Every structure is written in structure tokens, then in C-alpha cells.
Amino acid sequence: MSTFEALMQFVSSWVTDPLVVNVFAIILATAVTSYVSKRVLTSLAGRLQATKTPWDDALLATIRRPLKLLIWVMGLSLAAELIAEAQSQSQLDVIDNVRHLAFIALVTYFLSGLIKELESAYLADGGDATTVTAIAKLVRISVFITAALMAMQTLGLSISGVLTFGGIGGIAVGFAAKDLLANFFGGLVIYLDRPFKVGDWIRSPDREIEGTVIDIGWRLTEIRTFDQRPLYIPNSMFSTISLENPSRMLNRRIFETVGIRYGDISKMSDIVSEVKTMLLEHADIDKERTLIVNFNSFSASSVDFFVYTFTKTTNWVEFHEIKQDVLLKISRIVEGHGAEIAFPTSTVHVETIQFEPQLDIEKP
């Protein structure tokens, strides 16, 4: 028998074997299904991109790979079952468990990717970074916990037993990791109460903490100080310190004291009146807030009046531009009335002393 005849006989035996035909048909059907699903998703891509909702774009971006893997897992597991039925029934349970575990893993992979895509989409759309990130983290943790419990049930582990063991072991773990848990719940409180969010400028009068919030994690909050150094703060600390959030201020305050010479005190009333008029007419001053310009005190080298008002802007750079403009206008008003802004001076009074000439007394 020639080699060719032997090969043809071998192929003929395989082709006529029902098991081989069925396995080949399943693999071929799997490949065709995978190809068709790819073409369908590609055709849907153009239509879904025309919509404004982020859900369909995120779904399309994350479903491609998990769907392809799921089709092949199902096809190969079905082929493996046919082979196991023909040879040994003992492998069927193993194949079934592997299929279930693969299904759980792929669904978890898909949901995790979908959450990530939706998080990015909402952040790009201008959503609140703190809220979006917090919801994404909570949903992601829920997905992983649910997947872990389903996997344990597939493997035949008792979920109630695991939870009971976790309750007993949680006591010991709680004592060992109380700081970690405190930081975790501190982060949860920040997400719920929202005393600040990513991008806010915060500071604490109790500690040397001041800067812009970069990230709010489950254990640490990252702040970028104004000298551009990163500062990492345990979340539990925020429950023990007072915190200011200047980012949520409605206005910025101008509070300045101006002194003029004692010799110009007769001009004080006119100066104060004109400064107040100037502030009321200033486009960048908030007239709805408290506005005071009053003669205030007699100082050592000057008579003082104070200016108390608020700007409309809260931007730090713009505020200082407005403050500079206000102070320069005040100085021009003072000069316009023929007065001068005082500076520390000392006056020395010298009394005139008359000396009487002494008479020479002639000695005897």
C-alpha cells in the first residue's frame, strides 16, 4: 500500500466517523458565528456613533472581545462534551464547571470594561468627577464581589459557610486593619457628604493642609499644594479636622485700612464719600454684599478710614487685578482732595531756653 493510499484511508476513516464530523461542524459553526457577529457589530458602529447617548458607544466598545471569546468558549466546550460523552462520562462535570467559570469571567470582564467606558464618557461630557468616580468604583466592586460568589458556588463551595467564616475572621481582621477600615469609611463619607470634590481648593486651619484636590481614593486623598508638591492625606483624618473649601465661596473680600495725615482731617468726610461712590459705580464690585467706607480711628501717625467690600469674581488672579484698581483709584481720590496718604513720622518739639550771663565776681 502506497503512502497516498494510506493517507486516503486514514482521512476516509475520520470523515466517516460521526464524532469527528460533529466536532468539525461545531467548530465550523463557531467560526462562522464569530465572523458574523464581528460583521454585525461593525455595521452597527456607524449607526450608533450618530446617537448622543453614551450607553450605546460604551456597549459597542466593550462587547467585541468578550462576545468573541464567549462564542468560542461555548463552541469548544460543546465539542469537548461530545468527545467526553464518546470516551468517558466523568469529564462532563469538569467541562460544565469550566464553561460556567469562563462565562462568569467573561461577563465580569465585559461589565468592568463597560463601567470604565461609561465613566470616561461621563467625565468627558463634563460630569462631576467625584460623583462619577465614586459610583463607578461602587458598581465595579459590586460586580467583582458578585462574580466571586457565583464562582465559589460553581465550584461547590458553600456561600453561607464562607460568609460565616468571614464574619468570624472579620473580627480579627478588623483589629489588625482598623486604620485601613477607618480610611475606607472615611472615603465613603467623603463621597456621600461631598465636603469637597476633585478640582476643589481646600485648606485646614488645624493642619498645614492647603491645595487642589487631585484624586479621592478609598484610602488616601491626593492634594497638589500651591508649590506643586503632592500631599497624600488618609481619609480618616478628615473626620477629625475642620476644613475650608474656598472653591465654593461666592465672593472675595477687599478689607483695607487707609491713613491720611492729621493735617488733612478736615478733608476726611469728602474723601470717604467719594471713595464710597466710586465703589458703588465700580463694575466689578458686588453691590448686593456689605459695602462700608468709614472713618475708623486716630492712629499714631495718621487718621484712618477703612474699605470693606466684595468683588463679584472669586478667581484669585482677577481678584488681585480688581483690588489693585480699587486701591489706585483711592489714592487718586486722596490726591484729588489735596491730601496725602500718611506714613510713620515723628515730630520733635524743641523748647527755647534762655541762659542768663554770669557776672564775674571780683575776689577780694
GROMACS .gro file of C-alpha atoms in nm:
model
  364
    1MET     CA    1   0.000   0.000   0.000
    2SER     CA    2   0.138   0.334  -0.105
    3THR     CA    3   0.166   0.634   0.125
    4PHE     CA    4  -0.107   0.814  -0.065
    5GLU     CA    5  -0.345   0.523  -0.029
    6ALA     CA    6  -0.270   0.501   0.344
    7LEU     CA    7  -0.338   0.873   0.385
    8MET     CA    8  -0.666   0.848   0.195
    9GLN     CA    9  -0.772   0.552   0.406
   10PHE     CA   10  -0.691   0.749   0.724
   11VAL     CA   11  -0.887   1.052   0.603
   12SER     CA   12  -1.176   0.830   0.496
   13SER     CA   13  -1.195   0.674   0.841
   14TRP     CA   14  -1.209   1.019   1.000
   15VAL     CA   15  -1.465   1.154   0.757
   16THR     CA   16  -1.696   0.861   0.810
   17ASP     CA   17  -1.663   0.891   1.191
   18PRO     CA   18  -1.978   1.068   1.321
   19LEU     CA   19  -1.789   1.213   1.621
   20VAL     CA   20  -1.529   1.381   1.400
   21VAL     CA   21  -1.798   1.517   1.170
   22ASN     CA   22  -1.997   1.660   1.461
   23VAL     CA   23  -1.691   1.819   1.624
   24PHE     CA   24  -1.582   1.968   1.292
   25ALA     CA   25  -1.935   2.101   1.230
   26ILE     CA   26  -1.943   2.265   1.575
   27ILE     CA   27  -1.604   2.432   1.526
   28LEU     CA   28  -1.704   2.548   1.178
   29ALA     CA   29  -2.033   2.686   1.310
   30THR     CA   30  -1.844   2.861   1.590
   31ALA     CA   31  -1.606   3.025   1.344
   32VAL     CA   32  -1.894   3.136   1.120
   33THR     CA   33  -2.087   3.275   1.419
   34SER     CA   34  -1.779   3.465   1.536
   35TYR     CA   35  -1.728   3.614   1.190
   36VAL     CA   36  -2.095   3.710   1.151
   37SER     CA   37  -2.104   3.875   1.494
   38LYS     CA   38  -1.795   4.077   1.403
   39ARG     CA   39  -1.957   4.199   1.080
   40VAL     CA   40  -2.282   4.284   1.259
   41LEU     CA   41  -2.101   4.488   1.524
   42THR     CA   42  -1.902   4.668   1.255
   43SER     CA   43  -2.219   4.762   1.068
   44LEU     CA   44  -2.380   4.883   1.391
   45ALA     CA   45  -2.082   5.103   1.476
   46GLY     CA   46  -2.167   5.370   1.218
   47ARG     CA   47  -2.530   5.391   1.325
   48LEU     CA   48  -2.458   5.403   1.699
   49GLN     CA   49  -2.198   5.678   1.663
   50ALA     CA   50  -2.469   5.909   1.531
   51THR     CA   51  -2.660   5.892   1.861
   52LYS     CA   52  -2.591   6.128   2.152
   53THR     CA   53  -2.626   5.875   2.435
   54PRO     CA   54  -2.301   5.734   2.578
   55TRP     CA   55  -2.451   5.392   2.655
   56ASP     CA   56  -2.451   5.251   2.303
   57ASP     CA   57  -2.097   5.370   2.227
   58ALA     CA   58  -1.966   5.224   2.553
   59LEU     CA   59  -2.153   4.897   2.490
   60LEU     CA   60  -2.010   4.863   2.140
   61ALA     CA   61  -1.656   4.945   2.255
   62THR     CA   62  -1.656   4.678   2.527
   63ILE     CA   63  -1.863   4.392   2.383
   64ARG     CA   64  -1.642   4.294   2.088
   65ARG     CA   65  -1.371   4.092   2.263
   66PRO     CA   66  -1.591   3.933   2.536
   67LEU     CA   67  -1.852   3.829   2.278
   68LYS     CA   68  -1.589   3.672   2.052
   69LEU     CA   69  -1.435   3.482   2.343
   70LEU     CA   70  -1.778   3.374   2.468
   71ILE     CA   71  -1.872   3.229   2.128
   72TRP     CA   72  -1.551   3.027   2.114
   73VAL     CA   73  -1.581   2.912   2.476
   74MET     CA   74  -1.933   2.785   2.413
   75GLY     CA   75  -1.837   2.618   2.085
   76LEU     CA   76  -1.524   2.449   2.218
   77SER     CA   77  -1.698   2.336   2.538
   78LEU     CA   78  -1.979   2.180   2.333
   79ALA     CA   79  -1.723   1.999   2.117
   80ALA     CA   80  -1.542   1.884   2.431
   81GLU     CA   81  -1.870   1.747   2.571
   82LEU     CA   82  -1.925   1.540   2.256
   83ILE     CA   83  -1.576   1.394   2.286
   84ALA     CA   84  -1.624   1.328   2.660
   85GLU     CA   85  -1.958   1.152   2.601
   86ALA     CA   86  -1.794   0.924   2.348
   87GLN     CA   87  -1.499   0.837   2.571
   88SER     CA   88  -1.572   0.897   2.940
   89GLN     CA   89  -1.871   1.045   3.117
   90SER     CA   90  -1.655   1.151   3.415
   91GLN     CA   91  -1.522   1.459   3.237
   92LEU     CA   92  -1.864   1.615   3.175
   93ASP     CA   93  -1.884   1.783   3.518
   94VAL     CA   94  -1.537   1.932   3.477
   95ILE     CA   95  -1.624   2.070   3.133
   96ASP     CA   96  -1.950   2.213   3.266
   97ASN     CA   97  -1.771   2.387   3.556
   98VAL     CA   98  -1.506   2.528   3.324
   99ARG     CA   99  -1.777   2.662   3.094
  100HIS     CA  100  -1.961   2.827   3.383
  101LEU     CA  101  -1.641   2.980   3.523
  102ALA     CA  102  -1.543   3.110   3.180
  103PHE     CA  103  -1.890   3.258   3.135
  104ILE     CA  104  -1.869   3.434   3.474
  105ALA     CA  105  -1.519   3.564   3.395
  106LEU     CA  106  -1.622   3.698   3.053
  107VAL     CA  107  -1.937   3.868   3.186
  108THR     CA  108  -1.729   4.026   3.464
  109TYR     CA  109  -1.471   4.137   3.208
  110PHE     CA  110  -1.746   4.288   2.993
  111LEU     CA  111  -1.918   4.471   3.280
  112SER     CA  112  -1.588   4.605   3.412
  113GLY     CA  113  -1.499   4.743   3.070
  114LEU     CA  114  -1.849   4.888   3.027
  115ILE     CA  115  -1.822   5.069   3.361
  116LYS     CA  116  -1.482   5.209   3.263
  117GLU     CA  117  -1.610   5.332   2.926
  118LEU     CA  118  -1.918   5.493   3.081
  119GLU     CA  119  -1.704   5.659   3.348
  120SER     CA  120  -1.477   5.809   3.081
  121ALA     CA  121  -1.775   5.918   2.871
  122TYR     CA  122  -1.949   6.099   3.156
  123LEU     CA  123  -1.625   6.265   3.268
  124ALA     CA  124  -1.559   6.383   2.912
  125ASP     CA  125  -1.915   6.516   2.897
  126GLY     CA  126  -1.845   6.742   3.197
  127GLY     CA  127  -1.995   6.526   3.470
  128ASP     CA  128  -1.894   6.575   3.832
  129ALA     CA  129  -1.568   6.383   3.866
  130THR     CA  130  -1.618   6.294   4.233
  131THR     CA  131  -1.969   6.155   4.187
  132VAL     CA  132  -1.894   5.969   3.864
  133THR     CA  133  -1.577   5.811   4.006
  134ALA     CA  134  -1.749   5.711   4.331
  135ILE     CA  135  -2.043   5.544   4.153
  136ALA     CA  136  -1.806   5.366   3.913
  137LYS     CA  137  -1.597   5.229   4.200
  138LEU     CA  138  -1.901   5.109   4.396
  139VAL     CA  139  -2.057   4.937   4.093
  140ARG     CA  140  -1.722   4.780   3.998
  141ILE     CA  141  -1.673   4.641   4.349
  142SER     CA  142  -2.029   4.503   4.346
  143VAL     CA  143  -1.964   4.328   4.014
  144PHE     CA  144  -1.642   4.165   4.139
  145ILE     CA  145  -1.800   4.051   4.467
  146THR     CA  146  -2.100   3.903   4.284
  147ALA     CA  147  -1.870   3.727   4.036
  148ALA     CA  148  -1.658   3.583   4.319
  149LEU     CA  149  -1.966   3.448   4.499
  150MET     CA  150  -2.101   3.292   4.177
  151ALA     CA  151  -1.763   3.133   4.106
  152MET     CA  152  -1.749   2.982   4.455
  153GLN     CA  153  -2.099   2.844   4.414
  154THR     CA  154  -1.998   2.691   4.078
  155LEU     CA  155  -1.703   2.520   4.246
  156GLY     CA  156  -1.934   2.374   4.510
  157LEU     CA  157  -1.829   2.599   4.797
  158SER     CA  158  -2.095   2.695   5.048
  159ILE     CA  159  -2.158   3.068   5.033
  160SER     CA  160  -2.319   3.071   5.378
  161GLY     CA  161  -2.014   2.897   5.520
  162VAL     CA  162  -1.782   3.147   5.356
  163LEU     CA  163  -1.988   3.436   5.493
  164THR     CA  164  -1.987   3.282   5.841
  165PHE     CA  165  -1.611   3.235   5.828
  166GLY     CA  166  -1.580   3.591   5.703
  167GLY     CA  167  -1.784   3.718   5.998
  168ILE     CA  168  -1.561   3.542   6.249
  169GLY     CA  169  -1.241   3.628   6.069
  170GLY     CA  170  -1.361   3.984   6.020
  171ILE     CA  171  -1.329   4.047   6.392
  172ALA     CA  172  -0.960   3.959   6.390
  173VAL     CA  173  -0.901   4.139   6.063
  174GLY     CA  174  -1.085   4.444   6.197
  175PHE     CA  175  -0.845   4.479   6.490
  176ALA     CA  176  -0.544   4.427   6.266
  177ALA     CA  177  -0.660   4.667   5.995
  178LYS     CA  178  -0.866   4.923   6.188
  179ASP     CA  179  -0.674   5.214   6.034
  180LEU     CA  180  -0.732   5.076   5.685
  181LEU     CA  181  -1.104   5.035   5.755
  182ALA     CA  182  -1.121   5.385   5.906
  183ASN     CA  183  -0.970   5.527   5.588
  184PHE     CA  184  -1.211   5.324   5.374
  185PHE     CA  185  -1.518   5.450   5.560
  186GLY     CA  186  -1.366   5.798   5.565
  187GLY     CA  187  -1.352   5.787   5.186
  188LEU     CA  188  -1.711   5.662   5.176
  189VAL     CA  189  -1.823   5.955   5.394
  190ILE     CA  190  -1.643   6.199   5.162
  191TYR     CA  191  -1.831   6.052   4.864
  192LEU     CA  192  -2.165   6.078   5.049
  193ASP     CA  193  -2.129   6.415   5.225
  194ARG     CA  194  -1.919   6.573   4.948
  195PRO     CA  195  -1.740   6.842   5.153
  196PHE     CA  196  -1.512   6.872   4.851
  197LYS     CA  197  -1.465   6.722   4.507
  198VAL     CA  198  -1.184   6.671   4.260
  199GLY     CA  199  -1.056   7.011   4.146
  200ASP     CA  200  -1.156   7.198   4.463
  201TRP     CA  201  -0.914   7.416   4.657
  202ILE     CA  202  -0.928   7.313   5.022
  203ARG     CA  203  -0.737   7.405   5.337
  204SER     CA  204  -0.747   7.323   5.706
  205PRO     CA  205  -0.683   7.575   5.984
  206ASP     CA  206  -0.594   7.282   6.213
  207ARG     CA  207  -0.317   7.133   5.998
  208GLU     CA  208  -0.078   7.253   5.731
  209ILE     CA  209  -0.308   7.131   5.455
  210GLU     CA  210  -0.382   7.350   5.155
  211GLY     CA  211  -0.401   7.279   4.785
  212THR     CA  212  -0.609   7.144   4.498
  213VAL     CA  213  -0.776   6.802   4.523
  214ILE     CA  214  -0.634   6.571   4.255
  215ASP     CA  215  -0.788   6.236   4.347
  216ILE     CA  216  -1.016   6.091   4.616
  217GLY     CA  217  -0.928   5.726   4.671
  218TRP     CA  218  -1.069   5.469   4.911
  219ARG     CA  219  -0.769   5.505   5.143
  220LEU     CA  220  -0.595   5.832   5.054
  221THR     CA  221  -0.686   6.170   4.912
  222GLU     CA  222  -0.421   6.332   4.693
  223ILE     CA  223  -0.378   6.709   4.710
  224ARG     CA  224  -0.146   6.920   4.496
  225THR     CA  225  -0.008   7.207   4.705
  226PHE     CA  226   0.048   7.550   4.554
  227ASP     CA  227   0.420   7.483   4.522
  228GLN     CA  228   0.322   7.180   4.308
  229ARG     CA  229   0.414   6.912   4.562
  230PRO     CA  230   0.182   6.611   4.605
  231LEU     CA  231   0.031   6.570   4.952
  232TYR     CA  232  -0.133   6.238   5.049
  233ILE     CA  233  -0.384   6.251   5.334
  234PRO     CA  234  -0.550   5.945   5.497
  235ASN     CA  235  -0.926   5.977   5.457
  236SER     CA  236  -0.988   5.914   5.827
  237MET     CA  237  -0.816   6.245   5.909
  238PHE     CA  238  -1.097   6.446   5.751
  239SER     CA  239  -1.335   6.335   6.028
  240THR     CA  240  -1.111   6.490   6.297
  241ILE     CA  241  -1.017   6.827   6.144
  242SER     CA  242  -1.211   7.132   6.031
  243LEU     CA  243  -1.191   7.206   5.663
  244GLU     CA  244  -1.242   7.513   5.447
  245ASN     CA  245  -1.345   7.494   5.083
  246PRO     CA  246  -1.260   7.832   4.925
  247SER     CA  247  -1.364   7.697   4.584
  248ARG     CA  248  -1.726   7.730   4.693
  249MET     CA  249  -1.701   8.094   4.802
  250LEU     CA  250  -1.945   8.332   4.635
  251ASN     CA  251  -1.727   8.644   4.650
  252ARG     CA  252  -1.383   8.764   4.755
  253ARG     CA  253  -1.342   9.037   5.016
  254ILE     CA  254  -1.145   9.361   4.998
  255PHE     CA  255  -1.070   9.485   5.350
  256GLU     CA  256  -0.813   9.763   5.363
  257THR     CA  257  -0.729  10.047   5.602
  258VAL     CA  258  -0.608  10.376   5.452
  259GLY     CA  259  -0.447  10.652   5.660
  260ILE     CA  260  -0.414  11.022   5.575
  261ARG     CA  261  -0.220  11.295   5.756
  262TYR     CA  262  -0.360  11.462   6.065
  263GLY     CA  263  -0.334  11.790   5.879
  264ASP     CA  264  -0.588  11.661   5.623
  265ILE     CA  265  -0.854  11.555   5.874
  266SER     CA  266  -1.087  11.830   5.753
  267LYS     CA  267  -1.098  11.656   5.413
  268MET     CA  268  -1.180  11.311   5.555
  269SER     CA  269  -1.558  11.339   5.506
  270ASP     CA  270  -1.530  11.429   5.136
  271ILE     CA  271  -1.269  11.159   5.070
  272VAL     CA  272  -1.479  10.888   5.237
  273SER     CA  273  -1.790  10.996   5.046
  274GLU     CA  274  -1.614  10.991   4.707
  275VAL     CA  275  -1.449  10.652   4.773
  276LYS     CA  276  -1.789  10.503   4.856
  277THR     CA  277  -1.939  10.650   4.538
  278MET     CA  278  -1.651  10.506   4.336
  279LEU     CA  279  -1.714  10.157   4.478
  280LEU     CA  280  -2.088  10.179   4.411
  281GLU     CA  281  -2.014  10.264   4.048
  282HIS     CA  282  -1.739  10.003   4.004
  283ALA     CA  283  -1.846   9.729   3.761
  284ASP     CA  284  -1.659   9.451   3.943
  285ILE     CA  285  -1.788   9.524   4.295
  286ASP     CA  286  -2.091   9.328   4.419
  287LYS     CA  287  -2.341   9.587   4.544
  288GLU     CA  288  -2.563   9.315   4.693
  289ARG     CA  289  -2.298   9.245   4.957
  290THR     CA  290  -2.194   9.460   5.251
  291LEU     CA  291  -2.016   9.777   5.141
  292ILE     CA  292  -1.865  10.006   5.406
  293VAL     CA  293  -1.633  10.307   5.382
  294ASN     CA  294  -1.596  10.486   5.717
  295PHE     CA  295  -1.359  10.699   5.922
  296ASN     CA  296  -1.226  10.446   6.166
  297SER     CA  297  -0.958  10.560   6.410
  298PHE     CA  298  -0.689  10.801   6.521
  299SER     CA  299  -0.359  10.623   6.476
  300ALA     CA  300  -0.013  10.725   6.589
  301SER     CA  301   0.080  10.892   6.260
  302SER     CA  302  -0.249  10.913   6.068
  303VAL     CA  303  -0.624  10.934   6.075
  304ASP     CA  304  -0.762  10.613   5.922
  305PHE     CA  305  -1.065  10.508   5.724
  306PHE     CA  306  -1.137  10.152   5.616
  307VAL     CA  307  -1.280   9.998   5.299
  308TYR     CA  308  -1.490   9.683   5.329
  309THR     CA  309  -1.644   9.540   5.011
  310PHE     CA  310  -1.670   9.227   4.795
  311THR     CA  311  -1.578   9.153   4.436
  312LYS     CA  312  -1.808   8.962   4.201
  313THR     CA  313  -1.533   8.727   4.091
  314THR     CA  314  -1.380   8.451   4.302
  315ASN     CA  315  -1.087   8.396   4.066
  316TRP     CA  316  -0.767   8.469   4.256
  317VAL     CA  317  -0.584   8.642   3.970
  318GLU     CA  318  -0.885   8.853   3.867
  319PHE     CA  319  -0.946   8.948   4.231
  320HIS     CA  320  -0.600   9.098   4.268
  321GLU     CA  321  -0.641   9.292   3.944
  322ILE     CA  322  -0.966   9.442   4.076
  323LYS     CA  323  -0.814   9.511   4.417
  324GLN     CA  324  -0.522   9.693   4.254
  325ASP     CA  325  -0.762   9.905   4.050
  326VAL     CA  326  -0.962   9.997   4.361
  327LEU     CA  327  -0.654  10.094   4.563
  328LEU     CA  328  -0.513  10.308   4.281
  329LYS     CA  329  -0.846  10.490   4.247
  330ILE     CA  330  -0.850  10.552   4.623
  331SER     CA  331  -0.501  10.704   4.605
  332ARG     CA  332  -0.610  10.933   4.320
  333ILE     CA  333  -0.917  11.042   4.519
  334VAL     CA  334  -0.697  11.127   4.817
  335GLU     CA  335  -0.460  11.326   4.596
  336GLY     CA  336  -0.752  11.497   4.423
  337HIS     CA  337  -0.862  11.648   4.752
  338GLY     CA  338  -0.517  11.785   4.820
  339ALA     CA  339  -0.448  11.529   5.092
  340GLU     CA  340  -0.167  11.281   5.128
  341ILE     CA  341  -0.154  10.922   5.242
  342ALA     CA  342   0.029  10.920   5.573
  343PHE     CA  343   0.340  10.730   5.666
  344PRO     CA  344   0.501  10.690   6.010
  345THR     CA  345   0.651  11.022   6.124
  346SER     CA  346   0.784  11.171   6.446
  347THR     CA  347   0.757  11.535   6.549
  348VAL     CA  348   1.020  11.676   6.784
  349HIS     CA  349   0.932  11.991   6.978
  350VAL     CA  350   1.238  12.189   7.097
  351GLU     CA  351   1.173  12.442   7.373
  352THR     CA  352   1.373  12.768   7.377
  353ILE     CA  353   1.585  12.804   7.690
  354GLN     CA  354   1.726  13.144   7.784
  355PHE     CA  355   2.064  13.148   7.951
  356GLU     CA  356   2.146  13.441   8.183
  357PRO     CA  357   2.507  13.566   8.166
  358GLN     CA  358   2.708  13.504   8.479
  359LEU     CA  359   2.871  13.810   8.638
  360ASP     CA  360   3.233  13.791   8.724
  361ILE     CA  361   3.270  13.845   9.095
  362GLU     CA  362   3.582  14.023   9.192
  363LYS     CA  363   3.762  13.836   9.462
  364PRO     CA  364   3.892  14.046   9.749
   0.00000   0.00000   0.00000
